[in-house]
XYZ file of C-alpha atoms in Angstrom:
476
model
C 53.828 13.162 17.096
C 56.962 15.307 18.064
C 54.338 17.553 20.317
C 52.531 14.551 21.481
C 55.741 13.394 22.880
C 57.369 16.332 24.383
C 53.614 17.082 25.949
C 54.821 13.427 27.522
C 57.771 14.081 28.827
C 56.484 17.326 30.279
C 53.664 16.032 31.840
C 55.769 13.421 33.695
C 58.190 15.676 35.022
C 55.166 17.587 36.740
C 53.542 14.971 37.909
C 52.515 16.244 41.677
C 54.753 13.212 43.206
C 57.607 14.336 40.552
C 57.064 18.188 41.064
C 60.179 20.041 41.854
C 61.088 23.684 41.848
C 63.003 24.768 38.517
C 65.761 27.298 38.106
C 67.030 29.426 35.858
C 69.896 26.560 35.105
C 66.907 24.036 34.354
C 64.908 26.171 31.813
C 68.252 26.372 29.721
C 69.020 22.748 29.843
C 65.033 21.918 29.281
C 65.715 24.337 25.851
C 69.393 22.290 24.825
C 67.357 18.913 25.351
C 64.763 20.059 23.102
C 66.985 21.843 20.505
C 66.830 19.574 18.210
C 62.667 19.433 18.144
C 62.405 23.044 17.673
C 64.867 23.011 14.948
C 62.526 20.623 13.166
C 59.939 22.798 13.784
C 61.401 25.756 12.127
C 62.985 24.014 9.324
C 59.046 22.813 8.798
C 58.100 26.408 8.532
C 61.076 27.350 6.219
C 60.338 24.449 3.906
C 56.349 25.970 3.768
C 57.516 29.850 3.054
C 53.621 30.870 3.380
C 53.276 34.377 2.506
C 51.467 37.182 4.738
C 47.860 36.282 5.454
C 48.135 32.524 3.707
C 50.182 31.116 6.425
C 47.833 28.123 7.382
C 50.201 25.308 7.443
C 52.791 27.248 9.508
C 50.240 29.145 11.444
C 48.792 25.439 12.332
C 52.173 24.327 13.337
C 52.686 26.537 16.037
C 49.622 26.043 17.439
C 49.817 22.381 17.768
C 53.088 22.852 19.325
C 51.557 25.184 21.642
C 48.500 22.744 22.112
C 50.410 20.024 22.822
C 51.974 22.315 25.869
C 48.284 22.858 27.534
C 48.060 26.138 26.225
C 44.631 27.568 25.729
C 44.237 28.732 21.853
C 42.284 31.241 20.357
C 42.545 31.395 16.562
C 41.472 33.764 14.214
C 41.599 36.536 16.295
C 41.451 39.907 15.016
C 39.284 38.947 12.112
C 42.729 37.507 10.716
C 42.666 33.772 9.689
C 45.799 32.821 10.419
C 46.401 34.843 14.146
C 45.735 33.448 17.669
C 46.518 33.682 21.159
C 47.930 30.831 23.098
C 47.411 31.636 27.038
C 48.704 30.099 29.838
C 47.872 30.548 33.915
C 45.648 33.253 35.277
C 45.483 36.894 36.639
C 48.812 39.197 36.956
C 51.104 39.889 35.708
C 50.306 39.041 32.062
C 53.443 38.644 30.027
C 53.653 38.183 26.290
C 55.674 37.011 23.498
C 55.410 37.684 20.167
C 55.263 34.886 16.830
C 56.042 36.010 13.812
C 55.427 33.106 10.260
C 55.144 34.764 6.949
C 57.610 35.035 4.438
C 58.607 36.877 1.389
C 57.241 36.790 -2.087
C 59.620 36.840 -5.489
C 62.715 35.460 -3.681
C 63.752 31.752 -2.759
C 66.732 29.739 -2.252
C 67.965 26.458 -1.308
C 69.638 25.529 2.505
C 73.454 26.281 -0.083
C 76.225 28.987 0.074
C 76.051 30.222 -3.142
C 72.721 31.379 -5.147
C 70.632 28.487 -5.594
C 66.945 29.740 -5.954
C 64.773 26.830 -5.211
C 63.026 25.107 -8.197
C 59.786 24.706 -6.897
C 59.337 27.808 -4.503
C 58.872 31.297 -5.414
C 58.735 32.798 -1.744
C 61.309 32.245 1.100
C 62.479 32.933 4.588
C 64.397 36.188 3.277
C 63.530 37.912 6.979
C 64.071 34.600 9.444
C 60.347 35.025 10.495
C 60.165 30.648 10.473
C 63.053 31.354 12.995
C 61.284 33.612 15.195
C 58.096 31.590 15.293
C 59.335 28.381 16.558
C 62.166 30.320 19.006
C 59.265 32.319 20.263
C 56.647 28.931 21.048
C 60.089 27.017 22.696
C 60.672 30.475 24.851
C 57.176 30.094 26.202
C 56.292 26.782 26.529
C 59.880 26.600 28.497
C 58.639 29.246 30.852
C 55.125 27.321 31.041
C 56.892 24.620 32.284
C 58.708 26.821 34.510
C 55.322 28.399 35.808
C 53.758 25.383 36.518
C 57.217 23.545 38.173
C 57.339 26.591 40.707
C 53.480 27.733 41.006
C 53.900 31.032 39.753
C 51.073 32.721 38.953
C 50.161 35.151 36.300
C 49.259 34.696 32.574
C 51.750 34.401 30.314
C 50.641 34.583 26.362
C 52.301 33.663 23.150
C 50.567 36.108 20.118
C 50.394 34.190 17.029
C 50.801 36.778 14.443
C 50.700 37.015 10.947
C 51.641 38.943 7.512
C 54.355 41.803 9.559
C 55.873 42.247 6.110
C 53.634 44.266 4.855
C 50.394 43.192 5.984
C 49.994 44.700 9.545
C 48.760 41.973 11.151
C 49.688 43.148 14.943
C 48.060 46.591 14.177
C 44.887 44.756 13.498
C 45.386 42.875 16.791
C 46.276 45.991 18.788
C 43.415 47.460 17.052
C 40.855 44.936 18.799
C 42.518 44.920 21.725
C 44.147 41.893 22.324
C 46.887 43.773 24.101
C 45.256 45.986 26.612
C 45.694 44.410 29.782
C 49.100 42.725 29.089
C 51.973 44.231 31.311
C 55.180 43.846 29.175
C 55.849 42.090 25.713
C 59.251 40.333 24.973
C 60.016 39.813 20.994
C 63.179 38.670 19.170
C 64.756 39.275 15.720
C 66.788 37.153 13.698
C 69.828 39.039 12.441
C 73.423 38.302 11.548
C 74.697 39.470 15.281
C 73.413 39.312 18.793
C 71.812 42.374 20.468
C 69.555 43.760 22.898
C 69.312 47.486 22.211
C 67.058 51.002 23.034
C 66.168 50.638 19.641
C 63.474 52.251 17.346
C 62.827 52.294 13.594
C 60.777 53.854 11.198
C 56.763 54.843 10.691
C 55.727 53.330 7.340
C 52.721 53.768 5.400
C 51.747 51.969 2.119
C 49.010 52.063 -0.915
C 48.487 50.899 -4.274
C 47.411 53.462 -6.290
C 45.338 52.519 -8.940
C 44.803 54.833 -12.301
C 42.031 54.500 -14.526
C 42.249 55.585 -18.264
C 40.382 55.078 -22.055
C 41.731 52.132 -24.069
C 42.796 52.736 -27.918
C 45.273 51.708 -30.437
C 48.335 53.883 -30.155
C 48.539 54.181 -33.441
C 45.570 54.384 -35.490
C 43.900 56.475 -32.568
C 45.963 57.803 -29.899
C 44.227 60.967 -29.873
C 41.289 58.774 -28.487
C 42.947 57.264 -25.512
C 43.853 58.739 -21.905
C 47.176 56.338 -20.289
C 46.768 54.852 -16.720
C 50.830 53.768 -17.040
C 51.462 58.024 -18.777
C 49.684 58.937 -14.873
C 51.965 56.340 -13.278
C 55.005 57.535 -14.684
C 53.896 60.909 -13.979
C 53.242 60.064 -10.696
C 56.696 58.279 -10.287
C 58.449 61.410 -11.864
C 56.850 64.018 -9.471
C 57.494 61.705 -6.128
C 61.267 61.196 -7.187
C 61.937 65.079 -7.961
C 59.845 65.032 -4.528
C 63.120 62.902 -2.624
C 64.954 66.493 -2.495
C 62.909 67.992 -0.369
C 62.017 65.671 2.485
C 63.911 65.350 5.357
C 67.186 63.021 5.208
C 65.891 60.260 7.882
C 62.434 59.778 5.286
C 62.677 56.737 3.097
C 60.198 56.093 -0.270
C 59.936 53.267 -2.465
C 57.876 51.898 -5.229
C 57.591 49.192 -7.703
C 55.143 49.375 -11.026
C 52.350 46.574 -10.529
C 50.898 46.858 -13.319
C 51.630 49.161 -16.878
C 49.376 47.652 -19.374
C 49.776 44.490 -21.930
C 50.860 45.408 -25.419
C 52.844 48.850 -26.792
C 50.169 49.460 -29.163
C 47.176 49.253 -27.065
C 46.709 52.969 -24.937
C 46.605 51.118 -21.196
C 43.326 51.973 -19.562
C 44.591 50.837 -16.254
C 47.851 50.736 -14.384
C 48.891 50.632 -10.728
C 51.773 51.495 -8.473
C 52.640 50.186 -5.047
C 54.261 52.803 -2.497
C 55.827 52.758 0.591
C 56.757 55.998 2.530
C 58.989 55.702 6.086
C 59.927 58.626 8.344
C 60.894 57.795 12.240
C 58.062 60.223 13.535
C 54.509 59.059 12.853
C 53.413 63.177 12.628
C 56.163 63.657 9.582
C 55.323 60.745 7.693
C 51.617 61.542 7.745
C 52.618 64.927 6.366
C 55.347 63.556 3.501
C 51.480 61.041 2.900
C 49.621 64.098 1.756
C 52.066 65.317 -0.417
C 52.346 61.924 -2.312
C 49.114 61.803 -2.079
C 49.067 65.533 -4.134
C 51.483 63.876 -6.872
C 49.062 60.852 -7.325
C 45.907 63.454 -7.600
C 47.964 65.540 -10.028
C 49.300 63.101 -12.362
C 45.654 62.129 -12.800
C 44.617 65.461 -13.151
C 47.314 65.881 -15.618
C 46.983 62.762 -18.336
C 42.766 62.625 -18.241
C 42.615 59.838 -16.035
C 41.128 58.696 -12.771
C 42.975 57.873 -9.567
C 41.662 55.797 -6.707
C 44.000 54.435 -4.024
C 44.217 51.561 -1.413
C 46.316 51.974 1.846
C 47.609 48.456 2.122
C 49.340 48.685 5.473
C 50.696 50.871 8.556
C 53.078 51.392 11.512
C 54.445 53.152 14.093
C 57.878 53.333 14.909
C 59.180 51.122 17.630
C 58.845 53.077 20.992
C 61.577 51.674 22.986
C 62.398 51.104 26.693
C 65.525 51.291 28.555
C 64.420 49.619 31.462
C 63.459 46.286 29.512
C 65.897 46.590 27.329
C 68.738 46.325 30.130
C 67.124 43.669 31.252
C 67.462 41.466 27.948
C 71.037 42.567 26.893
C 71.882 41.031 30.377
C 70.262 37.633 29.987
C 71.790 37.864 26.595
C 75.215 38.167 28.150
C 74.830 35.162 30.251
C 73.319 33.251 27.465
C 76.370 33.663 24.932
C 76.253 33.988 21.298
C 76.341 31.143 18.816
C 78.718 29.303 18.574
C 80.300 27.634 15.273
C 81.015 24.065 14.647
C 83.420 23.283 11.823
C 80.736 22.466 9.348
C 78.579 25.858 10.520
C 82.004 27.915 9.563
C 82.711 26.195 6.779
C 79.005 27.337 5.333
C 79.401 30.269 6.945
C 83.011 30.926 5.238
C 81.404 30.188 1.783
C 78.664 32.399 1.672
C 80.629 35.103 3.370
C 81.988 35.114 -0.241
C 78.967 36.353 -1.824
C 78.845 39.908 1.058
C 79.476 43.035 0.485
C 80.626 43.385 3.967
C 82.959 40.879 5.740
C 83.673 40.254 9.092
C 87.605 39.105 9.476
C 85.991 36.336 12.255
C 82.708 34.761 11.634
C 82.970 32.613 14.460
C 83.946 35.583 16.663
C 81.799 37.746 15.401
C 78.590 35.195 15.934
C 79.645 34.370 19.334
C 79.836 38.335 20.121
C 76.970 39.918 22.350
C 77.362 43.446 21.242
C 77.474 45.998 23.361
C 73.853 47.814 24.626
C 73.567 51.059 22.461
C 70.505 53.663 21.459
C 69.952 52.432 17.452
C 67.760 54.298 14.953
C 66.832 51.353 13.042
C 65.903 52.287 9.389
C 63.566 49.546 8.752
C 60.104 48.939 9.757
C 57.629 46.399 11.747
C 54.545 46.228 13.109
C 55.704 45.492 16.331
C 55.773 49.419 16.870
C 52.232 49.388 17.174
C 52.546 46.709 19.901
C 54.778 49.083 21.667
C 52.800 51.760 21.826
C 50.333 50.178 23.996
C 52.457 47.893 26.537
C 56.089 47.905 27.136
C 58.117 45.782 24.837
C 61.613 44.796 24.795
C 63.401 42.718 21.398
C 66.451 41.596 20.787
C 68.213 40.406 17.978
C 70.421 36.645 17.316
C 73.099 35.589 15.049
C 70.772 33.661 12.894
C 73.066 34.626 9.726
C 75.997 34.809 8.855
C 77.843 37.816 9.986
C 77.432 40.798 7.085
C 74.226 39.099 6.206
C 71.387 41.956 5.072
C 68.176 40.838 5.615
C 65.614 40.287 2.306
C 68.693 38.068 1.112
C 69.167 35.270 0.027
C 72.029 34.430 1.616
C 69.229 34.460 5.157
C 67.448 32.614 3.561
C 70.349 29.851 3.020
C 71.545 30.251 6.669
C 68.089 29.804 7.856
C 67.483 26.288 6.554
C 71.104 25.325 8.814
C 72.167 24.985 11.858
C 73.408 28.226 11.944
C 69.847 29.434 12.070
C 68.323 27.044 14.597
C 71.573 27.696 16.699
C 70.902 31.394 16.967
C 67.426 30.340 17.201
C 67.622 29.043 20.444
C 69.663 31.885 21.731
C 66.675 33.873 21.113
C 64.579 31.041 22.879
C 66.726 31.224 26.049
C 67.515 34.659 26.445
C 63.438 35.540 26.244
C 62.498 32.800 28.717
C 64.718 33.944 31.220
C 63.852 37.545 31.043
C 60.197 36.506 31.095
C 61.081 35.264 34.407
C 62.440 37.862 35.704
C 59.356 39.719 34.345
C 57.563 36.935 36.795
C 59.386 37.678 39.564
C 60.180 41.210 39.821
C 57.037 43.886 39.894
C 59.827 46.476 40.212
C 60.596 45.686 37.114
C 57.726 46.187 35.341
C 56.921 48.666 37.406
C 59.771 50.680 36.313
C 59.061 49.731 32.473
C 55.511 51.104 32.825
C 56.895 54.307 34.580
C 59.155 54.688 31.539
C 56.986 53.596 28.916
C 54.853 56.319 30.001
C 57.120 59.250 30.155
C 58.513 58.374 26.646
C 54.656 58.022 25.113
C 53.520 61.076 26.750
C 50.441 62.087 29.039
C 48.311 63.530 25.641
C 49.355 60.429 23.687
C 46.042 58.747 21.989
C 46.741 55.569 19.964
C 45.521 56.085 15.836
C 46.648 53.868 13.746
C 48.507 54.752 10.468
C 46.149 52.025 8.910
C 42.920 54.117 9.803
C 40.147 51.585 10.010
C 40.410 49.843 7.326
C 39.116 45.936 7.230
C 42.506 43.408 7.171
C 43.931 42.934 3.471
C 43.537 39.254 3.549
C 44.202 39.033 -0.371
C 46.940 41.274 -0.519
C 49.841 38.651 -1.360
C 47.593 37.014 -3.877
């Protein structure tokens, strides 16, 4: 009904007797009308926590939203359920924005300042990604209306996509290419400050490596039985005295899946999960085929047979100056959050609870930090995206300052106001600098011409992934 009614209210205001050009100054007032709608809308999404791949509901949301705005939809693209393309207009430029809607698994929390796991959830908002779907559907149906209000022509596309933590979804998109004739992608972060940097992050590659052994009861017959969880642990023994020699950027993690039932039965199967991050694609792909050695040998060492799944993979984030500049300064003119007396009493609360404090959370969330180059050590699947078109992201104060993300403490902040507030920062900041996308071909011009010289004339698009099929059950 919300959608139904802003659709309404939209459609009214461009009514070809009512039609009137729109400025920059009406898009943001458009967004502070509808503030409190979109706020709804991601509070919907937190209250769903869908994981990667089984995001229906919020997946659904979005598009009705969208829908509602006369965008054209295209679900399940990619061979992914729960992806889709909302377009708007026609021809060039095309200019998209990026949805993110899954959330974690093994973490929840009530909308409190102090550790409250939920009772009924076992998944949560940990990374904000409820956030950035709804800010990323008000940034573009704000600039639809824009579009329309001003005849601008062009296509401008919101991507719909699914399961980033850990699931790849936007390689699988870039993979069938759903972005090869788009001219420059805009995408947002939350976070616990507000930024627009040059910034990149790491390559990441994943598996589950699965070890097959001969059942037996450890004590009446060990001699009989061959350990999958003895190969694990050798496994996990050889890849940790392995952490010495890799280069100091290179990140590897790993949890144990599955180690067998009962002491006294020999396990004849076990499985580890790995991930493995490095900031250059070529490195990490190198550090792969050693783990890969450590998995073959621990097999080779306790009788048993290995097999392995690569779950997910991505580039690092190519980034681009040019865009980049452009964001940090509709960021500046946008401001930060800012903190009613309720938001900073929350805020002050949970601030509590961090192991790093800032000596102003209201300052500190109203601060647009400066424009800096920022070796993120995380890792998305937007770096695919920006391999193949330019792409610009920012990040907003949707936490409280000190926050770390995978928290619950973003979580908490994410079912306030403080989230929704630094929501819409997002929201504005990306509609105007899709805009100025819009109106300036220099300006993606000069991205392109950038974009280029940082990928390289030899550069040939492979992803990390290889060509596998999407792991649609992975978070079951």
């Amino acid at each position: 009904m919300a959608g139904l009614l802003r659709a309404l209210a939209l459609g009214l205001l461009l009514l070809p007797g009512a039609a009137m050009a729109l400025d920059d100054e009406d898009v943001l007032a458009w967004l502070d009308r509808e503030q409190e709608q979109y706020a709804a809308l991601a509070l919907a999404l937190w209250d769903e926590a869908e994981l990667g791949y089984l995001e229906t509901e919020s997946s659904g949301l979005l598009q009705q939203e969208l829908a509602a705005a006369d965008f054209r939809i295209e679900t399940g693209v990619a061979g992914l359920p729960t992806a889709f393309v909302a377009s708007y207009g026609s021809g060039e430029p095309v200019i998209g924005i990026l949805a993110e809607f899954d959330a974690l698994p093994g973490i929840s929390q009530t909308a409190a300042p102090r550790r409250e796991p939920h009772p009924d959830k076992h998944s949560g908002h940990a990374c904000g990604h409820h956030l950035f779907g709804a800010g990323s559907t008000a940034a573009a149906v704000a600039v639809r209306q824009w579009m329309e209000a001003n005849n601008i022509p062009g296509t401008l596309r919101l991507y719909g996509t699914p399961a980033e933590e850990g699931g790849s979804g936007k390689v699988y998109m870039v993979r069938a290419g759903l972005f090869d004739d788009v001219d420059s992608v805009l995408v947002w972060h939350p976070a616990d400050r507000n930024a627009a940097d040059i910034a990149t992050t790491l390559a990441n590659k994943s598996a589950r490596f699965r070890f097959r052994g001969i059942a037996s009861h450890a004590a009446v017959a060990p001699e009989r039985g061959r350990s999958a969880l003895d190969a694990v642990e050798a496994m996990n023994y050889m890849a940790n005295l392995m952490r010495e020699h890799m280069p100091q950027e290179a990140r590897m993690h790993y949890v144990i899946t599955s180690g067998g039932s009962a002491p006294n039965v020999v396990p004849d199967f076990a499985e580890s999960f790995y991930y493995l991050r490095h900031p250059q694609a070529a490195t990490l792909e190198q550090l792969w085929s050693r783990l890969l050695e450590t998995a073959e040998g621990a097999a080779l060492g306790t009788g048993t047979e290995m097999e392995l799944e690569v779950i997910h993979g991505n580039h690092s984030v190519l980034p681009n100056e040019t865009l980049a500049s452009a964001m940090h300064r509709r960021l500046t003119m946008v401001g930060g959050v800012t903190y009613d007396a309720a938001d900073l009493a929350f805020a002050t609360e949970l601030a509590e609870s961090l192991a790093s404090r800032e000596a102003d959370l209201a300052a500190a969330a109203a601060r647009i930090e400066p424009m800096s180059l920022l070796q993120g050590m995380g890792s998305t699947d937007v770096g695919d995206v920006s391999w193949t078109v330019p792409t610009a992201e920012m990040r907003a104060a949707t936490w409280v300052p000190g926050t770390a993300p995978h928290t619950w403490q973003a979580i908490a902040a994410g079912g306030t106001a403080i989230g929704t507030k630094g929501m819409m920062v997002a929201a504005k900041t990306m509609a105007l600098t899709a805009i100025d996308l819009f109106l300036q071909p220099e300006l993606l011009q000069a991205a392109r011409a950038e974009f280029e010289q940082r990928r390289g004339t030899d550069f040939e698009y492979r992803p990390l992934l290889g060509d596998r099929e999407p792991p649609l059950d992975y978070r079951r």
